[in-house]
Amino acid sequence: MAYTALYREFRPKKFEDVIGQEHVTETLRRQVQNGRVAHAYLFSGGRGSGKTSTAKILSRAVNCLNTIGGEPCNECEICKAALEGALTDVTEIDAASNNGVDNIRDIREEVEFMPTTAKYRVYIIDEVHMLSTGAFNALLKTLEEPPSHVIFILATTEPQKLPVTILSRCQRFDFKKISIVNISKTLKKCAEILKLDIDDGAINLISRMADGALRDAYSILDRCIADGESKITESKVRELVGIPEFEYLNEFITLILNAETAKLIDFMEKIISEGKNVEVFLNEAIKLLRDVLVLKTSNNIEGFTEKEINDMMNLVKNNDNHKLIYVITNLALVQGDMKWSSDSEVAFETGVLKVAIESNQGSASKIELGTQKLPQPSANNVPQVVQKSISTMTNSSVNIDSLKNQVLTKLKENSKMRICAVLQNAQIMKAEDEIIHIVFSNLLDDTSKQYLQHEETKKAIKEAVVEATQQEYKVKYVFNPIGK
Ligand SMILES: [Zn+2]
């Protein structure tokens, strides 16, 4: 038997079966029921959110011989022919591969003729934003005066790329990202029907990874099935898609938050020697930390097992919001550095170490976070709140860098090149109100350390700081013992 991809096999056949888009499907169903269908629709929304499925249902509903409450019966000869893709009055075009003006001209000529067997000629144009300008113009002419027996359903992931002239002629429906809960319910149903042995951890992980696209969830499940194991477990899913285990990420994050630098170095050496992709690893760690923050601010999180939530609660208990946000923000900066670095593994190790040390320098998190407060979370705005805090923090990190640059510039202007060289790898950060901390790594050699203690050196640095900030700051050195 030929293998059918799950998302095709489980494609919804009625409006009521479309997941998570009730605001669209209910309206369409009522339009069909009341005989008030429009002649041009625009379905916009992310990939895998149900646009094409809904378009297909609509194309049957308007033509069905025994529609029931606006739903297609899926039994009559018209519905059956449509389901088999054999109804000539319904045409599907993928604009991504047919973006030419000729295709649209064909449609323009065709629409003049009455439908062959059905009531309406329906044209479903997928990824309509990919049409060429010429094709758009041709389409526009048809949309201006569509014959009463024609319905256009345009679907796109990028409505902002469509000409206003097209937008203004369509009735528009926006499809939402499908929630993790809805995706996991759908996967469970599917697993039941297929009699799959799959654990909850696997379902949760797939649902999270699908990121609102049911089609992606199905395709991950497809890969798990094709893998041929009798039981689909969470670790199987991780292995297939290259995602590190929760415990692994949790250990990594804990080492960072506790600044257990010696263990952290060993840990990073280990993942590198195991040939893990450090970029994926860091990205997953940041995602998990964000989830921890969401859990902390909202007490409500989806898609994790009880044990995982317990582990996350431990991270929540032992670390305040400021520190979590500090670590998330700075790990994201490490991610950026890794992209530009010629040796991303070195950038990974040194960057992560730096974050671990700085986030634990007692005042460090308070220093830069200063008066930043998390806005009060409410049940429905937490992710945006977190996003916003993170973006605020990124700005303040940029300021830290610019403080260092300003100080270095002043030192250069004053011809203090040796001090510049010593400070090159240090962090300069504002502490409390009147203190500036200069944080050195343990890689700093003894000669440089002694040099820093010279009265002349201290004076030159202090002068540069005052000139750069236009404020009287005390300057303190902080030396970091990394490992030993
Ligand atoms: Zn029917």
mmCIF file of C-alpha atoms and ligand atoms in Angstrom, residues 64-66 73-76 79, ligand 1:
data_model
loop_
_atom_site.group_PDB
_atom_site.id
_atom_site.type_symbol
_atom_site.label_atom_id
_atom_site.label_comp_id
_atom_site.label_asym_id
_atom_site.label_seq_id
_atom_site.Cartn_x
_atom_site.Cartn_y
_atom_site.Cartn_z
ATOM 1 C CA CYS A 64 -22.159 19.972 -2.205
ATOM 2 C CA LEU A 65 -25.525 18.566 -3.255
ATOM 3 C CA ASN A 66 -26.689 17.876 0.328
ATOM 4 C CA CYS A 73 -21.601 16.009 3.155
ATOM 5 C CA ASN A 74 -18.455 14.382 1.683
ATOM 6 C CA GLU A 75 -20.751 11.624 0.320
ATOM 7 C CA CYS A 76 -22.470 13.056 -2.735
ATOM 8 C CA CYS A 79 -17.979 15.874 -2.803
HETATM 9 ZN ZN ZN B 1 -21.679 16.587 -0.691
#
